[in-house]
mmCIF file of C-alpha atoms and ligand atoms in Angstrom:
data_model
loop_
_atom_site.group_PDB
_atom_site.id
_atom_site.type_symbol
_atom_site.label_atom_id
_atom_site.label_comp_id
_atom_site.label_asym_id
_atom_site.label_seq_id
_atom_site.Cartn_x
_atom_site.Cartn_y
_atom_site.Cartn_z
ATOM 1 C CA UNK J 21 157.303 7.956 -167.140
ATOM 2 C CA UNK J 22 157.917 6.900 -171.116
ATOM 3 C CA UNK J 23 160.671 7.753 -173.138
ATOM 4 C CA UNK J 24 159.143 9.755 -176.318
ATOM 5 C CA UNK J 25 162.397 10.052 -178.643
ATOM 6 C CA UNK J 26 166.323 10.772 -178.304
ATOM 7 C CA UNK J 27 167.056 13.875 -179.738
ATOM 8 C CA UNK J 28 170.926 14.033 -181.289
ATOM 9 C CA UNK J 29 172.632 17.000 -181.963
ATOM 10 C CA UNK J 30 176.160 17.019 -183.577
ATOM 11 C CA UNK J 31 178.096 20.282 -182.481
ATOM 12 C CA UNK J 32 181.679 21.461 -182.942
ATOM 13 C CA UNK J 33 183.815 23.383 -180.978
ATOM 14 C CA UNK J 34 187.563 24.138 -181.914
ATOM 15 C CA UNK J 35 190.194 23.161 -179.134
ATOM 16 C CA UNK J 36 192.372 26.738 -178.034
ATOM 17 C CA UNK J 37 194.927 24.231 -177.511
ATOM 18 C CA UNK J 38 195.056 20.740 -179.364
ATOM 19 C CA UNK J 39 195.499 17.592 -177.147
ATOM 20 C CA UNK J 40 198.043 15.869 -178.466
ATOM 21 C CA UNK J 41 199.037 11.883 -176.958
ATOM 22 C CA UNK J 42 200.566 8.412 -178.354
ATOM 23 C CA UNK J 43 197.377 7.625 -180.271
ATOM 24 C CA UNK J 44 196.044 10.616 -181.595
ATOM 25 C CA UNK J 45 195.145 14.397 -181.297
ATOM 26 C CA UNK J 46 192.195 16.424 -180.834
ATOM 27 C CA UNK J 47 191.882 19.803 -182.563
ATOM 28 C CA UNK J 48 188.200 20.558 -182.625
ATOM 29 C CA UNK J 49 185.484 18.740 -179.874
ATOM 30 C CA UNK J 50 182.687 17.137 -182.402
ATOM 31 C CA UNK J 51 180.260 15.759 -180.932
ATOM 32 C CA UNK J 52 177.125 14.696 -180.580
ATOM 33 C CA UNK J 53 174.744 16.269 -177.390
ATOM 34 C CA UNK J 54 172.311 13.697 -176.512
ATOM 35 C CA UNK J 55 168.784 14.596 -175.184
ATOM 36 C CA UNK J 56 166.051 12.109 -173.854
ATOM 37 C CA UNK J 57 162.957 13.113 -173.773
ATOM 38 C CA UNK J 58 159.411 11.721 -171.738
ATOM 39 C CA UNK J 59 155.648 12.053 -171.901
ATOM 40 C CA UNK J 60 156.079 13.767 -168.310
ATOM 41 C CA UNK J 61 158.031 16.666 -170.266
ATOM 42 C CA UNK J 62 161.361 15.992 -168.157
ATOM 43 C CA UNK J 63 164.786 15.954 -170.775
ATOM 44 C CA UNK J 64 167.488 14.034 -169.982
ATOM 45 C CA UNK J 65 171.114 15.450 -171.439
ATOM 46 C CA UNK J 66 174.396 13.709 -172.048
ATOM 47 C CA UNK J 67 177.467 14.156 -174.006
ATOM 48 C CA UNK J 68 178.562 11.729 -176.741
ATOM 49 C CA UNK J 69 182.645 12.382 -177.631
ATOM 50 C CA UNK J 70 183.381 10.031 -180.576
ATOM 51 C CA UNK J 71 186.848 8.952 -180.642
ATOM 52 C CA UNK J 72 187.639 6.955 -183.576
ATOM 53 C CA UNK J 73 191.251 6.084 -182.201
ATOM 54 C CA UNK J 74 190.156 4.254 -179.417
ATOM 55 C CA UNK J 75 186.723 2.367 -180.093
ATOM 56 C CA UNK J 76 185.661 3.674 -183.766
ATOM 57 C CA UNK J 77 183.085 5.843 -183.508
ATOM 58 C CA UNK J 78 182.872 8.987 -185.391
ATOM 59 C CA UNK J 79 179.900 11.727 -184.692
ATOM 60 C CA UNK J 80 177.711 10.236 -187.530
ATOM 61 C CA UNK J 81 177.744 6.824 -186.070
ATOM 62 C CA UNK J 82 177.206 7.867 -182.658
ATOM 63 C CA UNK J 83 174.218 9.212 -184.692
ATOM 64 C CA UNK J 84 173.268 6.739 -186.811
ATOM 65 C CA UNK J 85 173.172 3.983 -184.094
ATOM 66 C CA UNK J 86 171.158 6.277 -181.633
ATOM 67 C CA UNK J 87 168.531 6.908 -184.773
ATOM 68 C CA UNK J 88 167.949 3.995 -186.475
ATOM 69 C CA UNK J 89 168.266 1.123 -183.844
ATOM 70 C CA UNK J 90 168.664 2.596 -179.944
ATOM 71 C CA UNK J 91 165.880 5.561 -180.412
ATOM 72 C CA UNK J 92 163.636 3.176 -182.046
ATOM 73 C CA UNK J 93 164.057 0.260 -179.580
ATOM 74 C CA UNK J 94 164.241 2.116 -176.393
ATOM 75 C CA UNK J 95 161.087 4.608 -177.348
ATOM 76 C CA UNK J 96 157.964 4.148 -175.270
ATOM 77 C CA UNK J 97 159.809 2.590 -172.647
ATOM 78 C CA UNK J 98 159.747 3.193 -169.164
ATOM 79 C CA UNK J 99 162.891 5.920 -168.057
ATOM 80 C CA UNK J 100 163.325 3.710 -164.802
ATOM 81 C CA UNK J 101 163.230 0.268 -166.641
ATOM 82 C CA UNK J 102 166.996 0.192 -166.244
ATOM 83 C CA UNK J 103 168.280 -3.604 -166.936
ATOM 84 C CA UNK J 104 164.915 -3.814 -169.856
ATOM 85 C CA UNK J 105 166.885 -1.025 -171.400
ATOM 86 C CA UNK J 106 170.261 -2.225 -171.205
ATOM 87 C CA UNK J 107 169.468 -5.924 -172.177
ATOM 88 C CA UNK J 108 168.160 -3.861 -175.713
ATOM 89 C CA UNK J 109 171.382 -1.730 -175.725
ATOM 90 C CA UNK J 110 173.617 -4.831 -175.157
ATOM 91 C CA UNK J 111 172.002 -6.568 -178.714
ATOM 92 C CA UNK J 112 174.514 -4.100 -180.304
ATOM 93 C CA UNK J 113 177.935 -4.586 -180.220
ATOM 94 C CA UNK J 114 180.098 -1.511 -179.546
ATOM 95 C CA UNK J 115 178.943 2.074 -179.975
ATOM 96 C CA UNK J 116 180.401 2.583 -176.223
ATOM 97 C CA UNK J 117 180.291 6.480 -176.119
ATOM 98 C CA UNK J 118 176.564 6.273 -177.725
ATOM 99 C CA UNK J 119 175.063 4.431 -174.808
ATOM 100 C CA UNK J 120 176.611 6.097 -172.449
ATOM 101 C CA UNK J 121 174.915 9.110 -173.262
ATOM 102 C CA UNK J 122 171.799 7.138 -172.893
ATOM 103 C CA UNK J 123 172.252 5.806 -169.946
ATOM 104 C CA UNK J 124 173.672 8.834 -168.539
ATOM 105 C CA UNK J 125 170.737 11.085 -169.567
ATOM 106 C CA UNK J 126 168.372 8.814 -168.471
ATOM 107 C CA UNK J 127 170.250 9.021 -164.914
ATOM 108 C CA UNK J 128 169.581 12.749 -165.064
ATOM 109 C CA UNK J 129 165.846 12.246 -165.569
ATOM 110 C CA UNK J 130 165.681 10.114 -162.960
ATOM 111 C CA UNK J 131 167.195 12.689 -160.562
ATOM 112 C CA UNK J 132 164.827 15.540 -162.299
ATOM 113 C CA UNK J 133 161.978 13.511 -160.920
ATOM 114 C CA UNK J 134 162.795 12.805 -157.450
ATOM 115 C CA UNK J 135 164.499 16.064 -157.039
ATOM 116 C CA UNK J 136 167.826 14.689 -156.092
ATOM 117 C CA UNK J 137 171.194 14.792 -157.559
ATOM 118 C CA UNK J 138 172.589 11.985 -159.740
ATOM 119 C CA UNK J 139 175.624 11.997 -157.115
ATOM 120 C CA UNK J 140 173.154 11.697 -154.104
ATOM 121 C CA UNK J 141 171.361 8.627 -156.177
ATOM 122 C CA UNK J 142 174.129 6.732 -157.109
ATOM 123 C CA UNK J 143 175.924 6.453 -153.285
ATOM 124 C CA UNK J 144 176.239 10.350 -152.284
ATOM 125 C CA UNK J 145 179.463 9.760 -150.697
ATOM 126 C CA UNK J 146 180.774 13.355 -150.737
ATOM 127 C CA UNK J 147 180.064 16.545 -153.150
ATOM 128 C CA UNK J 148 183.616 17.196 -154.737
ATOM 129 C CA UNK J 149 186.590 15.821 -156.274
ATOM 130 C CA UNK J 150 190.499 16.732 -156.351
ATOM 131 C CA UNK J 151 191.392 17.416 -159.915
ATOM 132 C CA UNK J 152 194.125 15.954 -162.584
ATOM 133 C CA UNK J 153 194.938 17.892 -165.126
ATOM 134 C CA UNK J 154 196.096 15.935 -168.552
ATOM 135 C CA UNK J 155 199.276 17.671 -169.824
ATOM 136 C CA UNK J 156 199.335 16.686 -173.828
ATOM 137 C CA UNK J 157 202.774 16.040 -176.097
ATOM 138 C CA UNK J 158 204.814 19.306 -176.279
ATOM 139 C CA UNK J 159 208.392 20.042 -174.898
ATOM 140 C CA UNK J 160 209.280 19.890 -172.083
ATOM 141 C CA UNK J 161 209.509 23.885 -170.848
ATOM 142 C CA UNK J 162 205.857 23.948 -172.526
ATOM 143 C CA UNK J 163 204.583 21.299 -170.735
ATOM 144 C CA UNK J 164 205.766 22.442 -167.252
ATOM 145 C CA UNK J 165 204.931 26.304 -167.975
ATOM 146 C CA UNK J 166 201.249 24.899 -168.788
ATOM 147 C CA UNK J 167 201.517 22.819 -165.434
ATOM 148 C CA UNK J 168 202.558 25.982 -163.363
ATOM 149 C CA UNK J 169 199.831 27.969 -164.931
ATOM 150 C CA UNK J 170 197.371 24.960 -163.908
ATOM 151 C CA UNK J 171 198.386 25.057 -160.565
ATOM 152 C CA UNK J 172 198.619 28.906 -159.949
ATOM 153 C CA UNK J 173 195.514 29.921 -161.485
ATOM 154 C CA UNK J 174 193.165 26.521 -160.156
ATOM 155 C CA UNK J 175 195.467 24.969 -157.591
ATOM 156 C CA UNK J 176 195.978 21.477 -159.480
ATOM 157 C CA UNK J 177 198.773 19.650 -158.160
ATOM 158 C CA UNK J 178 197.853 16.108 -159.796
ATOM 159 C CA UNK J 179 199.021 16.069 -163.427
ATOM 160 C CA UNK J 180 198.974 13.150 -165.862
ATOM 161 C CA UNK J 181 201.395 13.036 -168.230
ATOM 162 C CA UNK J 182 201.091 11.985 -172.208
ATOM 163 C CA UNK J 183 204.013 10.009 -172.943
ATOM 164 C CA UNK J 184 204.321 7.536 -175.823
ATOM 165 C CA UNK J 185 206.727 9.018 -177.998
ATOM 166 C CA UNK J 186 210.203 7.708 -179.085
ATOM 167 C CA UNK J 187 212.715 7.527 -178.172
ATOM 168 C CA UNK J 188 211.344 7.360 -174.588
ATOM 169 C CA UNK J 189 214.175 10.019 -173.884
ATOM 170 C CA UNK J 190 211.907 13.042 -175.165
ATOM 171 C CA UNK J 191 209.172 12.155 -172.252
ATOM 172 C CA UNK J 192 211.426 11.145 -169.524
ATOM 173 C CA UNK J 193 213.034 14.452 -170.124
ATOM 174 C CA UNK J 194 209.613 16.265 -169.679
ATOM 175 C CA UNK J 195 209.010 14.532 -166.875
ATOM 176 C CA UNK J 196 212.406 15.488 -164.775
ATOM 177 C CA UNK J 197 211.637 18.810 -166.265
ATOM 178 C CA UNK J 198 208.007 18.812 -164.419
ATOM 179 C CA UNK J 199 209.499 17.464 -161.112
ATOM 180 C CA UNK J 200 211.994 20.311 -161.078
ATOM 181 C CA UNK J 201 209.642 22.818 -161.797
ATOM 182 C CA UNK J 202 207.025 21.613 -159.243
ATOM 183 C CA UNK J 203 208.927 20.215 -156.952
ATOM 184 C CA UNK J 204 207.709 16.913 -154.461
ATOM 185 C CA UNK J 205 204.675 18.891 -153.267
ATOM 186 C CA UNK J 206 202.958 17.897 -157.307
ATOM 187 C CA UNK J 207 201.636 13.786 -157.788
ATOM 188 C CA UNK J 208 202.491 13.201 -161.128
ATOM 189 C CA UNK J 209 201.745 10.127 -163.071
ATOM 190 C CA UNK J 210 202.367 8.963 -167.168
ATOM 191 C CA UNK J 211 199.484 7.555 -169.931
ATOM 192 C CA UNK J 212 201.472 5.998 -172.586
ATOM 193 C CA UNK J 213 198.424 5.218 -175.021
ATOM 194 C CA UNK J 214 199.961 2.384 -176.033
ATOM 195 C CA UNK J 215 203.307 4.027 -177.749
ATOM 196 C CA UNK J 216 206.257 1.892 -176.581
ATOM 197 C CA UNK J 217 206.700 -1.630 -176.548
ATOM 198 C CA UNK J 218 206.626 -3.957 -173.427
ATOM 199 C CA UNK J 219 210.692 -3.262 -173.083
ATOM 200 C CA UNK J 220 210.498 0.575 -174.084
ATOM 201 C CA UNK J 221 208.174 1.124 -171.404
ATOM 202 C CA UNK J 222 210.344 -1.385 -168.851
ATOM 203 C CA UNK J 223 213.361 0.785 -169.080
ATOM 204 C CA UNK J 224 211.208 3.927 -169.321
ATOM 205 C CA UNK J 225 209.521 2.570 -165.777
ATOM 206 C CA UNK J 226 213.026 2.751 -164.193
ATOM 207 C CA UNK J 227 213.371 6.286 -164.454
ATOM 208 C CA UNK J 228 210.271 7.211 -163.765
ATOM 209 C CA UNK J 229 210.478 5.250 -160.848
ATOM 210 C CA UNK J 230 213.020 7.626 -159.333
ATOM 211 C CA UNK J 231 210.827 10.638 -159.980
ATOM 212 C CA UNK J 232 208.051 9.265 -157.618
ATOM 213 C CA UNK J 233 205.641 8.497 -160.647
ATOM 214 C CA UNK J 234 202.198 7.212 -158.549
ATOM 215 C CA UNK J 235 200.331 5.611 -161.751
ATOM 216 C CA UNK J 236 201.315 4.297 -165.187
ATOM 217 C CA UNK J 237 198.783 3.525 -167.721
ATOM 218 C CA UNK J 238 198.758 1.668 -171.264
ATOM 219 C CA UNK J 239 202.331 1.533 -171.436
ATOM 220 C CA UNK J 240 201.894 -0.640 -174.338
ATOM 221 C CA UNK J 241 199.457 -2.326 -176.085
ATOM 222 C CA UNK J 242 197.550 -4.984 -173.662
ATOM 223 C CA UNK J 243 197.647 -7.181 -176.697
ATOM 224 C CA UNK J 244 201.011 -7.980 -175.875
ATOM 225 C CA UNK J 245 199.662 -10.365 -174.079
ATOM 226 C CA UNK J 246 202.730 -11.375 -172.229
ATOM 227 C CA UNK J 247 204.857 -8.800 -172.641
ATOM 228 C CA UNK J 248 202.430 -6.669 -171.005
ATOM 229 C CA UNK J 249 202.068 -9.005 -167.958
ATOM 230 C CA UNK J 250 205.890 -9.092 -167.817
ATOM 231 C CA UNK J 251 205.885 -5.383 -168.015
ATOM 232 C CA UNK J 252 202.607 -5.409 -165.267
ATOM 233 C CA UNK J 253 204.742 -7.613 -162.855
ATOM 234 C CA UNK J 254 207.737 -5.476 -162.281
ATOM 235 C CA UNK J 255 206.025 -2.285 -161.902
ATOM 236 C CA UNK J 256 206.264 -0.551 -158.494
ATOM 237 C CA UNK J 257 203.184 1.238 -158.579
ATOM 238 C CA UNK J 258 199.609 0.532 -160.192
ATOM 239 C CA UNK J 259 199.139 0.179 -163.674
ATOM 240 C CA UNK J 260 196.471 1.352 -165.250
ATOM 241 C CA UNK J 261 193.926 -0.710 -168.160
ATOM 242 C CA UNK J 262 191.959 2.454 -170.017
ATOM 243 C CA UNK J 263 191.302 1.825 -173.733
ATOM 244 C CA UNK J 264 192.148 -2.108 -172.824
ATOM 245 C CA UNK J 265 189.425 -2.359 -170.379
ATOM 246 C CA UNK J 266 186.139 -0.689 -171.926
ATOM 247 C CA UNK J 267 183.737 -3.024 -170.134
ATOM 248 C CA UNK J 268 182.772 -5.012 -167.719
ATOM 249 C CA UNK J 269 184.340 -8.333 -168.758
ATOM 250 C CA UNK J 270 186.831 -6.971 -170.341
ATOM 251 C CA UNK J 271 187.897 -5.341 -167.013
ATOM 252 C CA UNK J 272 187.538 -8.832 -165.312
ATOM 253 C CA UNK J 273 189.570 -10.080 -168.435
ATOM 254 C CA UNK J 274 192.604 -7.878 -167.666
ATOM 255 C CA UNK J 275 192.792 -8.040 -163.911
ATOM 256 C CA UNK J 276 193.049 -11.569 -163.951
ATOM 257 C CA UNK J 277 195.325 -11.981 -166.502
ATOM 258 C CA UNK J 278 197.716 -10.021 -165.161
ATOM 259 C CA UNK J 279 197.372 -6.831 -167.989
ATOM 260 C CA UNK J 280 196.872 -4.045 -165.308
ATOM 261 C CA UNK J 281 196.246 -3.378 -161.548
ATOM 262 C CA UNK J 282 194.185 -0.931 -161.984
ATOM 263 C CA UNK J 283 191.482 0.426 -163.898
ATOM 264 C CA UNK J 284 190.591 4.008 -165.708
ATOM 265 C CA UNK J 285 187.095 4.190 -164.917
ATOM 266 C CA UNK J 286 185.373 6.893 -167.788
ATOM 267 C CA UNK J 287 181.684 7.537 -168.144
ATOM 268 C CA UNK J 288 181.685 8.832 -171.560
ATOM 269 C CA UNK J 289 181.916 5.015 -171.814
ATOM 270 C CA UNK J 290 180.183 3.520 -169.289
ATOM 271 C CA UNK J 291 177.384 5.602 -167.993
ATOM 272 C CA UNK J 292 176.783 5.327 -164.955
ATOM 273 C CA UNK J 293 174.848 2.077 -164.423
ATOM 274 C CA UNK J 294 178.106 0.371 -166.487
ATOM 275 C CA UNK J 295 180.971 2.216 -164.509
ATOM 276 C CA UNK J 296 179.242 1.201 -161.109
ATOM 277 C CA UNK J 297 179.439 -2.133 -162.017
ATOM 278 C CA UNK J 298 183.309 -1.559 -163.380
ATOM 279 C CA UNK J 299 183.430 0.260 -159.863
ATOM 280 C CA UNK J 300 182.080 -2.347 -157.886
ATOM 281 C CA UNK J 301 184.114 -5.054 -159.577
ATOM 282 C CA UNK J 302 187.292 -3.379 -158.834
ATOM 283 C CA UNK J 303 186.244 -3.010 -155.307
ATOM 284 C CA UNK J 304 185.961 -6.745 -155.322
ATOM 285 C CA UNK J 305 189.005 -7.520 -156.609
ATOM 286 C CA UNK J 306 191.301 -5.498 -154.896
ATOM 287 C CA UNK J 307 191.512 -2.755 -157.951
ATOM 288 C CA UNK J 308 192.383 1.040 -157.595
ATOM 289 C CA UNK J 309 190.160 2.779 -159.823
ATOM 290 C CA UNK J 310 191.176 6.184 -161.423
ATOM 291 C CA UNK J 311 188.275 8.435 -163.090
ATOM 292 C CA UNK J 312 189.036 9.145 -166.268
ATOM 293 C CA UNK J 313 189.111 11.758 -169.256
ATOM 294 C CA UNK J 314 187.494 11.044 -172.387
ATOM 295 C CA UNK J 315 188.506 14.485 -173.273
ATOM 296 C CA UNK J 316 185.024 15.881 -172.199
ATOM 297 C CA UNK J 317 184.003 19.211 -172.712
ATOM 298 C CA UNK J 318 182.472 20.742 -169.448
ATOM 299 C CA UNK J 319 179.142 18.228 -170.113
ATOM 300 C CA UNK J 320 181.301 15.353 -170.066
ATOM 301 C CA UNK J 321 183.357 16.234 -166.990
ATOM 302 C CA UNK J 322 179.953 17.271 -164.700
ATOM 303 C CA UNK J 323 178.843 13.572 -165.325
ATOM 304 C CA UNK J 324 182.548 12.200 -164.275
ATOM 305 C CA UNK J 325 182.539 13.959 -161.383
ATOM 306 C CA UNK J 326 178.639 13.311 -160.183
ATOM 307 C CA UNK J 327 179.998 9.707 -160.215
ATOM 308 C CA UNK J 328 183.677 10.038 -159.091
ATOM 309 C CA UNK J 329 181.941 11.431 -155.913
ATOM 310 C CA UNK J 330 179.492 9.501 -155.047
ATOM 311 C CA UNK J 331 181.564 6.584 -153.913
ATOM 312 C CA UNK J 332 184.338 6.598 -151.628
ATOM 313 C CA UNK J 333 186.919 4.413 -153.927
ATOM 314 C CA UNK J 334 186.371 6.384 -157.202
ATOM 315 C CA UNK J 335 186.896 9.612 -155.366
ATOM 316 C CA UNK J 336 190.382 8.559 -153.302
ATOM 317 C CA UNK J 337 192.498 10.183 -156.179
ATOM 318 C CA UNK J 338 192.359 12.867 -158.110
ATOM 319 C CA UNK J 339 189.799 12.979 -161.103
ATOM 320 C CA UNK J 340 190.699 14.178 -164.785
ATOM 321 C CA UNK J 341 188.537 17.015 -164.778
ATOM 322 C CA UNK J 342 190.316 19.507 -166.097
ATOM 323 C CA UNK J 343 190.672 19.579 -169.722
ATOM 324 C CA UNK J 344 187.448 21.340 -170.779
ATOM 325 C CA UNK J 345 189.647 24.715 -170.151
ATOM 326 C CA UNK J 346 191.384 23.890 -173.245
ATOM 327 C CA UNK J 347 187.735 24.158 -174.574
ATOM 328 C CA UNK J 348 187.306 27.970 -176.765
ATOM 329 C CA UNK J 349 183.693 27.499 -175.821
ATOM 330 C CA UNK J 350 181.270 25.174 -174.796
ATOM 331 C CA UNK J 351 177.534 24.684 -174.454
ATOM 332 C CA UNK J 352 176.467 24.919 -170.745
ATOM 333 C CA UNK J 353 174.731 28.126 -169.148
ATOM 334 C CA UNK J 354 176.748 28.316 -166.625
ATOM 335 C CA UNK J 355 180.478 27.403 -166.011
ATOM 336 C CA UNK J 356 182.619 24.819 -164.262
ATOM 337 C CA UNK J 357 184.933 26.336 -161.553
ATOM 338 C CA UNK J 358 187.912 24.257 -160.243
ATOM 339 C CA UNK J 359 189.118 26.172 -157.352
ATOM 340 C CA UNK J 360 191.937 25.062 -154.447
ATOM 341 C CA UNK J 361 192.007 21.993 -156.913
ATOM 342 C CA UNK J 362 188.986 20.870 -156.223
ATOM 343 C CA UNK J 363 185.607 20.302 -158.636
ATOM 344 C CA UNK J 364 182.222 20.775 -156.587
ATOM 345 C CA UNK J 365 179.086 18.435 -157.762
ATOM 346 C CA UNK J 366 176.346 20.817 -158.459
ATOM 347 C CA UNK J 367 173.699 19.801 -155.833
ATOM 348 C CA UNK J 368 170.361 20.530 -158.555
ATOM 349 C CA UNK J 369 168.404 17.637 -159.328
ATOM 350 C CA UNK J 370 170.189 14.931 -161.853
ATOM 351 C CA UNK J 371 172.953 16.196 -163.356
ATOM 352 C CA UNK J 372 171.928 20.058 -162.775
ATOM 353 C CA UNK J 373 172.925 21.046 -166.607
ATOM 354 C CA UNK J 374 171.419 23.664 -168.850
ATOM 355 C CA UNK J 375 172.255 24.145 -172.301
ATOM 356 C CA UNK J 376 172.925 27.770 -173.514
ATOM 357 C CA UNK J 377 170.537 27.291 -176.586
ATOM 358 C CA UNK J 378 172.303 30.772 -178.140
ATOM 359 C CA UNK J 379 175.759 28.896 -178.030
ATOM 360 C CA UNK J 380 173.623 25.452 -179.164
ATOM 361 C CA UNK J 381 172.629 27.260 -182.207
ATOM 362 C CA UNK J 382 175.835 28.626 -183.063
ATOM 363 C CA UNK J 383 177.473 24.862 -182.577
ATOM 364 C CA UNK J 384 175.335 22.936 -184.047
ATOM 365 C CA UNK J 385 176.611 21.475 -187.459
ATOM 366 C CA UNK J 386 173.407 20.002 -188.430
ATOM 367 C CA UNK J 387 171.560 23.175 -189.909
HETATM 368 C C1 MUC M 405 193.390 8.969 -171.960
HETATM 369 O O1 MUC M 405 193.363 8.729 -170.756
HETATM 370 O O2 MUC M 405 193.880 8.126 -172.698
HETATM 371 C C2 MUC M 405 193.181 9.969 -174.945
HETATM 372 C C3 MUC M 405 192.597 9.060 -175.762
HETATM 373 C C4 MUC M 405 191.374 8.723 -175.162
HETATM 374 O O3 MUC M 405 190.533 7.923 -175.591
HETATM 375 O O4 MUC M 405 191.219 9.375 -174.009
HETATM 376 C C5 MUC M 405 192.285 10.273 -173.835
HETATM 377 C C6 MUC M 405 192.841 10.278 -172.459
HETATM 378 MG MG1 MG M 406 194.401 6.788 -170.947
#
């Protein structure tokens, strides 16, 4: 089976409730929908989410790169020709979220044609995952009435926090708040993006520390170099390389020079064929993976959680599968429903996704 083109489609969808987090904020969900399509009439559909703030890419480049130099490249290839296409993605550098969506959609028609699901293909270890939900900057009372209203109306109980912001007061005070309000029974865990220096986030660790924090991630910047292993070696629990650790090497990079512990594994981007092989390093090395948000509409999060799990180690914790509900709208037929905490896989062949063409049409920015 050939592919015959890569359709893109930028779309927009405004945010209820803006993300907000030490690197940036996200008011409105543009991006790009992703469609691969074959001479055997199967389509292929992933989810590109540019984010400028953490690896450049805006929806027109995401578009751009696909059109001019992936689409052309990869067209008239075989769908199955795996490592052929990757050696032709891999001439360009960057463009992460762009060739995930490739990869990811060709995934799904892989599963379309042997009438299995993308989970069951890539290690079919179970069909669900316990959620995380991201709580984004706000104070404190907001941020724990949203948590309470996450866990009473879908059961969440894993929350990761934004913090980031100085002085490191304002978020250690929303966390005590949150461990009040939710008592020992809720996992919580804090994603600086970056925000605080190697001894802002040292002193911030302390407190935490007595709240019964289980993760911390990007603290500060990993280009610290040794500031961040200093900060690395005196945490008490794992600490987690996200925007740091985008691929492959640089995943071996940071594990064994002491810049994290653990690893955010997100297939917005690294597909599927990419985050396996993140996966499968970490396994290797000792790592505790995490699966990531790359604040994914309800697309984004089906593919995260048909990989999260398939495999036993990227479905141990909690997944951040939540945060489409911030969403106003988005452009699958049918919806996602996190219930008792929990996300189900949708057991359809590949990824099991149809697009609502109504809401497509009423998205799309492009006409
Ligand atoms: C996260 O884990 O950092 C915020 C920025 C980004 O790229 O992803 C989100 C969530
Ligand atoms: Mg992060």
């Amino acid at each position: 089976m050939k592919i015959t083109a890569i359709e893109t489609v930028p779309y927009a969808i405004p945010y209820t409730k803006p993300l907000r987090f030490a690197s940036g904020e996200v008011h409105t969900a543009e991006h790009v929908l992703v469609r691969v399509h074959t001479d055997e009439g199967l389509t292929g559909v992933a989810d590109a989410p540019p984010r400028p703030f953490t690896y450049g890419e805006t929806q027109a480049s995401v578009i751009g790169v696909i059109e001019r130099i992936f689409a052309p490249q990869l067209t008239g290839m075989d769908v199955l020709a795996r490592e052929p296409v990757h050696a032709l993605l891999h001439r360009t550098v960057g463009n992460p979220a762009a060739k995930a969506a490739i990869d990811m959609a060709l995934w799904d028609i892989a599963g379309q044609a042997l009438g299995l699901s993308v989970t069951r293909l890539l290690g079919g270890w179970t069909d669900r995952m316990r959620v995380a939900h991201m709580l984004g900057f706000d104070s404190p009372e907001r941020m724990a009435a949203e948590a309470e209203r996450m866990r009473d109306t879908y059961g969440i109980t894993v929350f990761k926090v934004k913090v980031g912001r100085r002085p490191t007061r304002l978020d250690i005070d929303v966390c005590l708040k949150l461990r009040e309000v939710l008592g020992d029974g809720a996992e919580l865990y804090v994603d600086g993006n970056r925000g605080w220096t190697a001894s802002e986030s040292a002193a911030a660790l302390r407190e935490l520390d007595r709240l019964g924090i289980t993760l911390a991630e990007e603290l500060c910047p990993a280009d610290d170099v040794l500031g961040r292993r200093w900060l690395v070696r005196q945490s008490s629990v794992p600490f987690v390389a996200d925007e740091s650790a985008t691929t492959p090497a640089e995943v071996t990079r940071s594990l064994l020079d002491g810049a994290a512990t653990a690893i955010s594994i997100k297939t917005a981007r690294t597909g599927f064929t990419h985050s396996q092989r993140v996966l499968f390093q970490c396994e290797g090395m000792g790592a505790e993976v995490v699966m990531g948000n790359q604040i994914d509409g309800r697309l984004g999060t089906v593919c995260t959680v048909a990989f999260g799990a398939a495999h036993a180690s990227s479905s141990r914790r909690a997944g951040e599968l939540s945060n489409f509900l911030d969403m106003s709208d988005d452009l699958l037929a049918e919806p996602l429903v996190i219930t008792d905490g929990t996300l189900t896989v949708r057991d359809r062949p590949g990824l099991g996704i149809a697009i609502d063409d109504a809401k497509l049409a009423r998205y799309r920015q492009d006409h």
